[in-house]
PDB file of C-alpha atoms in Angstrom:
ATOM      1  CA  MET A   1      91.067  43.523  43.266  1.00 50.00           C
ATOM      2  CA  THR A   2      92.799  45.488  46.010  1.00 57.00           C
ATOM      3  CA  PRO A   3      94.796  48.452  44.586  1.00 70.00           C
ATOM      4  CA  VAL A   4      98.560  48.168  44.899  1.00 79.00           C
ATOM      5  CA  ASP A   5     100.048  50.525  47.495  1.00 90.00           C
ATOM      6  CA  PRO A   6     103.481  51.713  46.262  1.00 92.00           C
ATOM      7  CA  VAL A   7     104.591  52.523  49.823  1.00 93.00           C
ATOM      8  CA  GLU A   8     103.767  49.008  51.013  1.00 93.00           C
ATOM      9  CA  GLU A   9     105.559  47.556  47.992  1.00 92.00           C
ATOM     10  CA  PHE A  10     108.614  49.681  48.809  1.00 93.00           C
ATOM     11  CA  LEU A  11     108.613  48.541  52.439  1.00 93.00           C
ATOM     12  CA  SER A  12     108.301  44.909  51.322  1.00 92.00           C
ATOM     13  CA  MET A  13     111.301  45.424  49.040  1.00 89.00           C
ATOM     14  CA  LEU A  14     113.321  46.773  51.984  1.00 89.00           C
ATOM     15  CA  ALA A  15     112.505  43.683  54.004  1.00 87.00           C
ATOM     16  CA  VAL A  16     113.210  41.145  51.271  1.00 84.00           C
ATOM     17  CA  GLU A  17     115.958  42.678  49.142  1.00 76.00           C
ATOM     18  CA  ARG A  18     117.915  44.527  51.810  1.00 77.00           C
ATOM     19  CA  GLY A  19     117.005  42.426  54.829  1.00 78.00           C
ATOM     20  CA  ALA A  20     115.933  45.531  56.756  1.00 80.00           C
ATOM     21  CA  ALA A  21     114.994  44.951  60.377  1.00 81.00           C
ATOM     22  CA  ALA A  22     111.464  45.552  61.657  1.00 86.00           C
ATOM     23  CA  ASN A  23     112.543  48.722  63.476  1.00 86.00           C
ATOM     24  CA  THR A  24     114.149  50.084  60.319  1.00 88.00           C
ATOM     25  CA  ILE A  25     111.036  49.401  58.267  1.00 91.00           C
ATOM     26  CA  ALA A  26     108.895  51.040  60.959  1.00 91.00           C
ATOM     27  CA  ALA A  27     111.120  54.144  60.806  1.00 91.00           C
ATOM     28  CA  TYR A  28     110.782  54.326  57.020  1.00 93.00           C
ATOM     29  CA  ARG A  29     107.027  53.926  57.350  1.00 94.00           C
ATOM     30  CA  ARG A  30     106.828  56.834  59.829  1.00 94.00           C
ATOM     31  CA  ASP A  31     108.870  59.099  57.570  1.00 94.00           C
ATOM     32  CA  LEU A  32     106.871  58.234  54.459  1.00 95.00           C
ATOM     33  CA  ASP A  33     103.511  58.449  56.210  1.00 94.00           C
ATOM     34  CA  GLY A  34     104.505  61.821  57.690  1.00 94.00           C
ATOM     35  CA  ALA A  35     105.428  63.130  54.246  1.00 94.00           C
ATOM     36  CA  ALA A  36     102.171  61.809  52.790  1.00 94.00           C
ATOM     37  CA  ASP A  37     100.228  63.591  55.530  1.00 94.00           C
ATOM     38  CA  ALA A  38     101.921  66.826  54.463  1.00 93.00           C
ATOM     39  CA  ILE A  39     101.756  66.578  50.665  1.00 94.00           C
ATOM     40  CA  GLY A  40      99.352  63.777  49.790  1.00 94.00           C
ATOM     41  CA  ASP A  41      99.937  60.623  47.732  1.00 93.00           C
ATOM     42  CA  LEU A  42     103.693  60.213  47.286  1.00 94.00           C
ATOM     43  CA  ALA A  43     103.294  58.355  43.998  1.00 91.00           C
ATOM     44  CA  THR A  44     101.496  61.300  42.374  1.00 92.00           C
ATOM     45  CA  ALA A  45     102.724  64.400  44.267  1.00 93.00           C
ATOM     46  CA  ASP A  46     104.312  66.902  41.895  1.00 93.00           C
ATOM     47  CA  ARG A  47     107.547  68.792  42.474  1.00 92.00           C
ATOM     48  CA  ASP A  48     105.789  71.920  43.713  1.00 92.00           C
ATOM     49  CA  ARG A  49     104.040  69.933  46.437  1.00 93.00           C
ATOM     50  CA  ILE A  50     107.248  68.111  47.342  1.00 93.00           C
ATOM     51  CA  SER A  51     109.152  71.384  47.643  1.00 91.00           C
ATOM     52  CA  THR A  52     106.754  72.475  50.429  1.00 92.00           C
ATOM     53  CA  LEU A  53     108.260  69.834  52.713  1.00 91.00           C
ATOM     54  CA  GLY A  54     110.989  72.356  53.560  1.00 88.00           C
ATOM     55  CA  GLU A  55     108.402  74.444  55.363  1.00 87.00           C
ATOM     56  CA  ALA A  56     106.841  71.389  57.024  1.00 88.00           C
ATOM     57  CA  TRP A  57     110.259  70.305  58.311  1.00 90.00           C
ATOM     58  CA  ARG A  58     111.566  73.774  59.253  1.00 84.00           C
ATOM     59  CA  ASP A  59     111.673  73.018  63.016  1.00 83.00           C
ATOM     60  CA  LEU A  60     113.462  69.689  62.659  1.00 85.00           C
ATOM     61  CA  ALA A  61     117.150  69.080  63.273  1.00 82.00           C
ATOM     62  CA  PRO A  62     119.308  68.859  60.115  1.00 83.00           C
ATOM     63  CA  ALA A  63     119.943  65.160  60.772  1.00 80.00           C
ATOM     64  CA  SER A  64     116.189  64.486  60.875  1.00 86.00           C
ATOM     65  CA  VAL A  65     115.620  66.391  57.625  1.00 88.00           C
ATOM     66  CA  ALA A  66     118.451  64.435  55.990  1.00 87.00           C
ATOM     67  CA  ARG A  67     116.963  61.121  57.172  1.00 89.00           C
ATOM     68  CA  LYS A  68     113.458  61.955  55.934  1.00 92.00           C
ATOM     69  CA  ALA A  69     114.788  63.217  52.605  1.00 90.00           C
ATOM     70  CA  SER A  70     116.835  60.042  52.220  1.00 89.00           C
ATOM     71  CA  ALA A  71     113.757  57.885  52.817  1.00 91.00           C
ATOM     72  CA  LEU A  72     111.841  59.819  50.180  1.00 94.00           C
ATOM     73  CA  ARG A  73     114.712  59.705  47.672  1.00 92.00           C
ATOM     74  CA  GLN A  74     114.835  55.933  48.014  1.00 92.00           C
ATOM     75  CA  PHE A  75     111.067  55.660  47.667  1.00 94.00           C
ATOM     76  CA  PHE A  76     110.999  57.886  44.571  1.00 93.00           C
ATOM     77  CA  GLY A  77     113.814  55.869  42.996  1.00 91.00           C
ATOM     78  CA  PHE A  78     111.869  52.662  43.662  1.00 92.00           C
ATOM     79  CA  ALA A  79     108.661  54.249  42.330  1.00 91.00           C
ATOM     80  CA  VAL A  80     110.376  55.159  39.053  1.00 90.00           C
ATOM     81  CA  ASP A  81     112.010  51.740  38.664  1.00 88.00           C
ATOM     82  CA  GLU A  82     108.711  49.957  39.292  1.00 89.00           C
ATOM     83  CA  GLY A  83     106.671  52.280  37.085  1.00 88.00           C
ATOM     84  CA  TYR A  84     104.617  54.018  39.769  1.00 90.00           C
ATOM     85  CA  ARG A  85     106.053  57.380  38.667  1.00 90.00           C
ATOM     86  CA  ASP A  86     107.391  58.638  35.355  1.00 89.00           C
ATOM     87  CA  ASP A  87     109.828  61.035  37.005  1.00 90.00           C
ATOM     88  CA  ASP A  88     112.173  61.190  39.977  1.00 91.00           C
ATOM     89  CA  PRO A  89     111.332  64.440  41.812  1.00 92.00           C
ATOM     90  CA  SER A  90     114.080  64.046  44.436  1.00 90.00           C
ATOM     91  CA  GLU A  91     115.697  67.354  43.431  1.00 88.00           C
ATOM     92  CA  ALA A  92     112.659  69.137  44.873  1.00 90.00           C
ATOM     93  CA  LEU A  93     113.347  67.753  48.350  1.00 90.00           C
ATOM     94  CA  PRO A  94     114.813  70.151  50.940  1.00 85.00           C
ATOM     95  CA  SER A  95     118.523  69.880  51.711  1.00 65.00           C
ATOM     96  CA  THR A  96     119.074  67.425  48.890  1.00 49.00           C
ATOM     97  CA  SER A  97     122.793  67.301  48.323  1.00 51.00           C
ATOM     98  CA  ARG A  98     123.197  63.972  46.550  1.00 47.00           C
ATOM     99  CA  ARG A  99     121.467  62.087  43.807  1.00 48.00           C
ATOM    100  CA  ARG A 100     120.093  58.717  44.734  1.00 51.00           C
ATOM    101  CA  ASN A 101     122.654  55.929  44.828  1.00 55.00           C
ATOM    102  CA  LEU A 102     123.057  53.640  41.856  1.00 57.00           C
ATOM    103  CA  PRO A 103     121.986  50.042  42.385  1.00 58.00           C
ATOM    104  CA  LYS A 104     124.553  47.344  43.011  1.00 67.00           C
ATOM    105  CA  VAL A 105     126.177  45.969  39.868  1.00 74.00           C
ATOM    106  CA  LEU A 106     127.060  42.400  38.930  1.00 85.00           C
ATOM    107  CA  ASP A 107     130.093  41.890  36.729  1.00 86.00           C
ATOM    108  CA  HIS A 108     130.062  39.517  33.774  1.00 89.00           C
ATOM    109  CA  SER A 109     131.692  36.632  35.664  1.00 92.00           C
ATOM    110  CA  GLU A 110     129.048  36.805  38.400  1.00 93.00           C
ATOM    111  CA  VAL A 111     126.257  36.790  35.830  1.00 94.00           C
ATOM    112  CA  GLU A 112     127.865  33.780  34.150  1.00 95.00           C
ATOM    113  CA  ALA A 113     128.117  31.946  37.484  1.00 95.00           C
ATOM    114  CA  LEU A 114     124.457  32.670  38.211  1.00 95.00           C
ATOM    115  CA  PHE A 115     123.329  31.326  34.844  1.00 95.00           C
ATOM    116  CA  ALA A 116     125.629  28.300  34.996  1.00 96.00           C
ATOM    117  CA  CYS A 117     124.028  27.305  38.286  1.00 96.00           C
ATOM    118  CA  ALA A 118     120.483  27.854  36.973  1.00 96.00           C
ATOM    119  CA  GLN A 119     121.175  25.903  33.772  1.00 95.00           C
ATOM    120  CA  GLU A 120     122.688  22.992  35.676  1.00 95.00           C
ATOM    121  CA  ASP A 121     119.685  22.826  38.002  1.00 94.00           C
ATOM    122  CA  ALA A 122     117.290  22.882  35.039  1.00 93.00           C
ATOM    123  CA  GLN A 123     118.930  20.010  33.148  1.00 91.00           C
ATOM    124  CA  GLY A 124     116.444  17.461  34.445  1.00 85.00           C
ATOM    125  CA  ASP A 125     113.430  19.581  33.497  1.00 83.00           C
ATOM    126  CA  ARG A 126     112.293  19.871  37.099  1.00 91.00           C
ATOM    127  CA  PRO A 127     109.493  22.464  36.877  1.00 93.00           C
ATOM    128  CA  LEU A 128     110.709  24.771  39.647  1.00 94.00           C
ATOM    129  CA  ALA A 129     114.283  24.744  38.319  1.00 95.00           C
ATOM    130  CA  VAL A 130     113.051  25.456  34.783  1.00 96.00           C
ATOM    131  CA  ARG A 131     110.931  28.300  36.168  1.00 96.00           C
ATOM    132  CA  THR A 132     113.952  29.805  37.927  1.00 96.00           C
ATOM    133  CA  LEU A 133     115.959  29.700  34.700  1.00 96.00           C
ATOM    134  CA  ALA A 134     113.123  31.381  32.783  1.00 95.00           C
ATOM    135  CA  LEU A 135     112.791  34.075  35.447  1.00 96.00           C
ATOM    136  CA  ILE A 136     116.445  35.098  35.446  1.00 96.00           C
ATOM    137  CA  GLU A 137     116.658  34.880  31.651  1.00 94.00           C
ATOM    138  CA  MET A 138     113.803  37.376  31.447  1.00 93.00           C
ATOM    139  CA  LEU A 139     115.226  39.668  34.128  1.00 93.00           C
ATOM    140  CA  TYR A 140     118.717  39.836  32.650  1.00 93.00           C
ATOM    141  CA  GLY A 141     117.835  39.177  29.010  1.00 89.00           C
ATOM    142  CA  SER A 142     114.940  41.621  28.687  1.00 88.00           C
ATOM    143  CA  GLY A 143     115.380  44.023  31.602  1.00 88.00           C
ATOM    144  CA  LEU A 144     111.861  43.589  32.944  1.00 89.00           C
ATOM    145  CA  ARG A 145     110.840  45.108  36.249  1.00 88.00           C
ATOM    146  CA  ALA A 146     109.987  42.575  38.948  1.00 90.00           C
ATOM    147  CA  THR A 147     106.315  43.558  38.879  1.00 88.00           C
ATOM    148  CA  GLU A 148     106.156  43.324  35.084  1.00 89.00           C
ATOM    149  CA  LEU A 149     107.707  39.856  35.128  1.00 92.00           C
ATOM    150  CA  VAL A 150     105.608  38.203  37.827  1.00 92.00           C
ATOM    151  CA  SER A 151     102.363  39.610  36.388  1.00 90.00           C
ATOM    152  CA  LEU A 152     103.212  38.728  32.767  1.00 91.00           C
ATOM    153  CA  PRO A 153     100.083  37.365  31.043  1.00 90.00           C
ATOM    154  CA  VAL A 154     100.216  34.277  28.850  1.00 89.00           C
ATOM    155  CA  SER A 155      98.848  36.390  26.006  1.00 87.00           C
ATOM    156  CA  ALA A 156     102.101  38.396  26.003  1.00 85.00           C
ATOM    157  CA  VAL A 157     104.278  35.381  25.196  1.00 81.00           C
ATOM    158  CA  PRO A 158     105.330  35.589  21.537  1.00 72.00           C
ATOM    159  CA  ARG A 159     104.724  32.770  19.116  1.00 72.00           C
ATOM    160  CA  ASP A 160     106.899  33.858  16.211  1.00 69.00           C
ATOM    161  CA  ALA A 161     108.018  37.449  16.850  1.00 66.00           C
ATOM    162  CA  PRO A 162     110.936  37.785  19.315  1.00 79.00           C
ATOM    163  CA  PHE A 163     109.155  40.445  21.382  1.00 83.00           C
ATOM    164  CA  LEU A 164     106.932  40.720  24.423  1.00 84.00           C
ATOM    165  CA  THR A 165     104.291  43.387  24.704  1.00 82.00           C
ATOM    166  CA  VAL A 166     104.608  44.645  28.274  1.00 84.00           C
ATOM    167  CA  THR A 167     102.083  46.977  29.849  1.00 76.00           C
ATOM    168  CA  GLY A 168     103.619  48.918  32.704  1.00 68.00           C
ATOM    169  CA  LYS A 169     102.061  51.107  35.343  1.00 57.00           C
ATOM    170  CA  GLY A 170      99.712  53.748  34.012  1.00 60.00           C
ATOM    171  CA  GLY A 171      98.871  51.569  31.007  1.00 67.00           C
ATOM    172  CA  GLN A 172     102.100  52.435  29.186  1.00 74.00           C
ATOM    173  CA  ALA A 173     102.868  49.631  26.717  1.00 80.00           C
ATOM    174  CA  ARG A 174     106.262  48.898  25.209  1.00 83.00           C
ATOM    175  CA  MET A 175     107.878  46.225  23.072  1.00 83.00           C
ATOM    176  CA  VAL A 176     110.551  44.226  24.883  1.00 86.00           C
ATOM    177  CA  PRO A 177     112.967  41.993  22.951  1.00 84.00           C
ATOM    178  CA  VAL A 178     113.335  38.358  23.950  1.00 86.00           C
ATOM    179  CA  GLY A 179     116.723  36.878  23.116  1.00 84.00           C
ATOM    180  CA  THR A 180     117.229  33.341  21.864  1.00 86.00           C
ATOM    181  CA  LYS A 181     118.220  31.900  25.244  1.00 89.00           C
ATOM    182  CA  ALA A 182     115.406  33.668  27.055  1.00 89.00           C
ATOM    183  CA  SER A 183     112.919  32.452  24.434  1.00 88.00           C
ATOM    184  CA  GLN A 184     114.169  28.878  24.801  1.00 90.00           C
ATOM    185  CA  ALA A 185     113.942  29.051  28.595  1.00 92.00           C
ATOM    186  CA  LEU A 186     110.443  30.504  28.394  1.00 90.00           C
ATOM    187  CA  SER A 187     109.339  27.762  26.001  1.00 89.00           C
ATOM    188  CA  ARG A 188     110.727  25.094  28.332  1.00 92.00           C
ATOM    189  CA  TRP A 189     108.833  26.611  31.226  1.00 93.00           C
ATOM    190  CA  MET A 190     105.549  26.816  29.304  1.00 90.00           C
ATOM    191  CA  ALA A 191     105.923  23.114  28.451  1.00 89.00           C
ATOM    192  CA  VAL A 192     106.226  22.004  32.100  1.00 89.00           C
ATOM    193  CA  ARG A 193     104.168  24.778  33.697  1.00 88.00           C
ATOM    194  CA  ASP A 194     101.404  23.551  35.985  1.00 77.00           C
ATOM    195  CA  GLY A 195      98.591  26.060  35.716  1.00 68.00           C
ATOM    196  CA  GLU A 196      96.882  25.698  32.370  1.00 67.00           C
ATOM    197  CA  ARG A 197      93.836  27.615  33.608  1.00 81.00           C
ATOM    198  CA  SER A 198      95.851  30.569  34.825  1.00 87.00           C
ATOM    199  CA  SER A 199      96.170  33.644  32.627  1.00 89.00           C
ATOM    200  CA  PHE A 200      99.654  34.310  34.043  1.00 92.00           C
ATOM    201  CA  VAL A 201     102.942  32.935  32.746  1.00 92.00           C
ATOM    202  CA  PHE A 202     104.138  32.386  36.314  1.00 94.00           C
ATOM    203  CA  PRO A 203     101.024  31.269  38.218  1.00 92.00           C
ATOM    204  CA  SER A 204     100.800  30.792  41.943  1.00 87.00           C
ATOM    205  CA  ARG A 205      97.587  29.389  43.370  1.00 80.00           C
ATOM    206  CA  SER A 206      94.783  31.759  42.384  1.00 77.00           C
ATOM    207  CA  SER A 207      97.008  34.556  41.077  1.00 89.00           C
ATOM    208  CA  HIS A 208     100.627  34.950  40.005  1.00 92.00           C
ATOM    209  CA  LEU A 209     104.036  34.635  41.601  1.00 93.00           C
ATOM    210  CA  THR A 210     104.611  37.454  44.081  1.00 91.00           C
ATOM    211  CA  ARG A 211     107.455  39.943  43.939  1.00 90.00           C
ATOM    212  CA  ILE A 212     108.610  38.771  47.362  1.00 90.00           C
ATOM    213  CA  ARG A 213     108.794  35.166  46.180  1.00 93.00           C
ATOM    214  CA  LEU A 214     110.724  36.295  43.108  1.00 95.00           C
ATOM    215  CA  TYR A 215     113.258  38.040  45.369  1.00 93.00           C
ATOM    216  CA  GLN A 216     113.617  34.856  47.414  1.00 94.00           C
ATOM    217  CA  ILE A 217     114.152  32.706  44.313  1.00 95.00           C
ATOM    218  CA  VAL A 218     116.835  35.022  42.915  1.00 95.00           C
ATOM    219  CA  LYS A 219     118.672  35.301  46.230  1.00 94.00           C
ATOM    220  CA  GLY A 220     118.511  31.543  46.767  1.00 95.00           C
ATOM    221  CA  LEU A 221     120.073  30.974  43.353  1.00 96.00           C
ATOM    222  CA  ALA A 222     122.793  33.526  44.128  1.00 95.00           C
ATOM    223  CA  ALA A 223     123.728  31.721  47.339  1.00 95.00           C
ATOM    224  CA  LYS A 224     123.876  28.407  45.491  1.00 95.00           C
ATOM    225  CA  ALA A 225     126.118  29.988  42.826  1.00 95.00           C
ATOM    226  CA  GLY A 226     128.531  31.259  45.485  1.00 95.00           C
ATOM    227  CA  ILE A 227     127.520  34.913  45.186  1.00 94.00           C
ATOM    228  CA  ALA A 228     126.637  36.954  48.266  1.00 91.00           C
ATOM    229  CA  PRO A 229     122.788  37.051  48.229  1.00 90.00           C
ATOM    230  CA  GLU A 230     122.750  40.706  49.272  1.00 87.00           C
ATOM    231  CA  LYS A 231     124.432  41.543  45.950  1.00 89.00           C
ATOM    232  CA  VAL A 232     121.660  40.055  43.832  1.00 92.00           C
ATOM    233  CA  SER A 233     118.011  40.944  43.338  1.00 91.00           C
ATOM    234  CA  PRO A 234     115.603  41.258  40.399  1.00 92.00           C
ATOM    235  CA  HIS A 235     116.403  44.978  40.269  1.00 89.00           C
ATOM    236  CA  VAL A 236     120.150  44.271  40.183  1.00 90.00           C
ATOM    237  CA  LEU A 237     119.644  41.931  37.215  1.00 92.00           C
ATOM    238  CA  ARG A 238     117.606  44.626  35.440  1.00 90.00           C
ATOM    239  CA  HIS A 239     120.408  47.063  36.158  1.00 88.00           C
ATOM    240  CA  ALA A 240     122.974  44.569  34.840  1.00 88.00           C
ATOM    241  CA  PHE A 241     120.915  44.297  31.632  1.00 90.00           C
ATOM    242  CA  ALA A 242     121.137  48.079  31.193  1.00 87.00           C
ATOM    243  CA  THR A 243     124.778  48.356  32.240  1.00 86.00           C
ATOM    244  CA  HIS A 244     126.064  45.575  30.022  1.00 87.00           C
ATOM    245  CA  LEU A 245     124.083  46.801  27.002  1.00 86.00           C
ATOM    246  CA  LEU A 246     125.523  50.274  27.491  1.00 82.00           C
ATOM    247  CA  GLU A 247     129.019  48.831  27.830  1.00 81.00           C
ATOM    248  CA  GLY A 248     128.441  46.969  24.566  1.00 82.00           C
ATOM    249  CA  GLY A 249     127.662  50.206  22.751  1.00 81.00           C
ATOM    250  CA  ALA A 250     123.871  50.482  23.021  1.00 82.00           C
ATOM    251  CA  ASP A 251     122.446  53.933  22.368  1.00 83.00           C
ATOM    252  CA  LEU A 252     121.056  55.633  25.464  1.00 83.00           C
ATOM    253  CA  ARG A 253     117.771  56.440  23.687  1.00 86.00           C
ATOM    254  CA  VAL A 254     117.315  52.800  22.728  1.00 85.00           C
ATOM    255  CA  LEU A 255     118.055  51.792  26.297  1.00 83.00           C
ATOM    256  CA  GLN A 256     115.465  54.297  27.514  1.00 84.00           C
ATOM    257  CA  ALA A 257     112.814  52.634  25.336  1.00 83.00           C
ATOM    258  CA  LEU A 258     113.805  49.124  26.425  1.00 85.00           C
ATOM    259  CA  LEU A 259     113.624  50.032  30.111  1.00 84.00           C
ATOM    260  CA  GLY A 260     110.344  51.886  29.746  1.00 81.00           C
ATOM    261  CA  HIS A 261     111.611  55.207  31.130  1.00 79.00           C
ATOM    262  CA  ALA A 262     109.535  58.278  30.260  1.00 74.00           C
ATOM    263  CA  ASP A 263     112.474  60.609  30.927  1.00 74.00           C
ATOM    264  CA  ILE A 264     115.973  59.924  29.605  1.00 76.00           C
ATOM    265  CA  ALA A 265     117.381  61.541  32.755  1.00 72.00           C
ATOM    266  CA  THR A 266     116.092  58.496  34.625  1.00 73.00           C
ATOM    267  CA  THR A 267     118.016  56.239  32.250  1.00 77.00           C
ATOM    268  CA  GLN A 268     121.184  58.258  32.823  1.00 74.00           C
ATOM    269  CA  ILE A 269     120.818  57.782  36.573  1.00 68.00           C
ATOM    270  CA  TYR A 270     119.907  54.126  36.265  1.00 65.00           C
ATOM    271  CA  THR A 271     122.710  53.061  33.987  1.00 61.00           C
ATOM    272  CA  HIS A 272     126.334  52.749  34.940  1.00 57.00           C
ATOM    273  CA  VAL A 273     129.461  52.754  32.814  1.00 58.00           C
ATOM    274  CA  ASP A 274     132.620  51.772  34.607  1.00 55.00           C
ATOM    275  CA  SER A 275     135.458  54.282  34.677  1.00 54.00           C
ATOM    276  CA  ALA A 276     137.905  51.860  33.077  1.00 55.00           C
ATOM    277  CA  ARG A 277     135.755  51.658  29.959  1.00 60.00           C
ATOM    278  CA  LEU A 278     135.523  55.440  29.775  1.00 61.00           C
ATOM    279  CA  VAL A 279     139.305  55.806  30.023  1.00 67.00           C
ATOM    280  CA  ARG A 280     139.774  53.153  27.348  1.00 67.00           C
ATOM    281  CA  LEU A 281     137.228  54.900  25.120  1.00 66.00           C
ATOM    282  CA  VAL A 282     139.109  58.212  25.390  1.00 74.00           C
ATOM    283  CA  ASN A 283     142.441  56.525  24.721  1.00 76.00           C
ATOM    284  CA  GLU A 284     141.126  54.702  21.670  1.00 75.00           C
ATOM    285  CA  ARG A 285     138.804  57.271  20.098  1.00 71.00           C
ATOM    286  CA  HIS A 286     140.060  60.753  20.993  1.00 69.00           C
ATOM    287  CA  PRO A 287     141.988  62.486  18.172  1.00 74.00           C
ATOM    288  CA  LEU A 288     144.895  63.226  20.521  1.00 66.00           C
ATOM    289  CA  ALA A 289     145.313  59.472  21.105  1.00 61.00           C
ATOM    290  CA  ALA A 290     145.850  58.945  17.378  1.00 59.00           C
ATOM    291  CA  ARG A 291     148.403  61.773  17.291  1.00 57.00           C
ATOM    292  CA  ALA A 292     150.301  60.323  20.224  1.00 54.00           C
ATOM    293  CA  ALA A 293     150.482  56.938  18.505  1.00 53.00           C
ATOM    294  CA  SER A 294     151.959  58.489  15.351  1.00 55.00           C
ATOM    295  CA  ASP A 295     154.605  60.559  17.152  1.00 55.00           C
TER     296      ASP A 295
END
């Protein structure tokens, strides 16, 4: 089996999820290849090696350094989210002034619209529609990475226990909860799935569904549900899983375990709590709020 190249996976994501033009992808490739020439494999380079890029880029214009650093920050963020790295070493980059941007967020009404569309399509038990419902249930209901979902083996599907055993990059295994709706959708898919000889839950010819095809399915469903396709991707649904759990009161350490993050700092970057909720929390829970109410 050909080893997965994280850089190629990242460039494919740019093309599919963000609709990046060929020239843009070529520019990212040049920046990433140039960095790899200087420090070695980007998926395994440590912070000390990454910090030497300042010397390698010393003769470049500030704008060029900023562009190259931005490309690497985005790659490192992708590498962490997809399990190719356990840490985000972006702080070691030269002239780094900002943390990587948070992913786009879907609000609850958009998630509901997405699921309403998927459930309506799946009413007739058409295999592809049932598969789409199972895919988004697993992305939003269990917070799986795209790669973890498409490569999910049949042996991981629970019979009685409401958990999946997911093995991420580097052989790191974790238990992932499967909610009632996700379990029902998965059972429906397994009943109509065409691929009894395949060892994958979501088979495709001789292997499994590709990440690119998963992106296309999710974006197609978004368009049908009346949501701008550029707002929705498998990663955005994973982020919505984390965001909405955190909004509901989930502990950050629990969320770290569910997402499969080795470092809780990654979870803090990945999750998002809206400012309105924070203001409401202060108003409701701070001791001064109680005093003000009694005055």
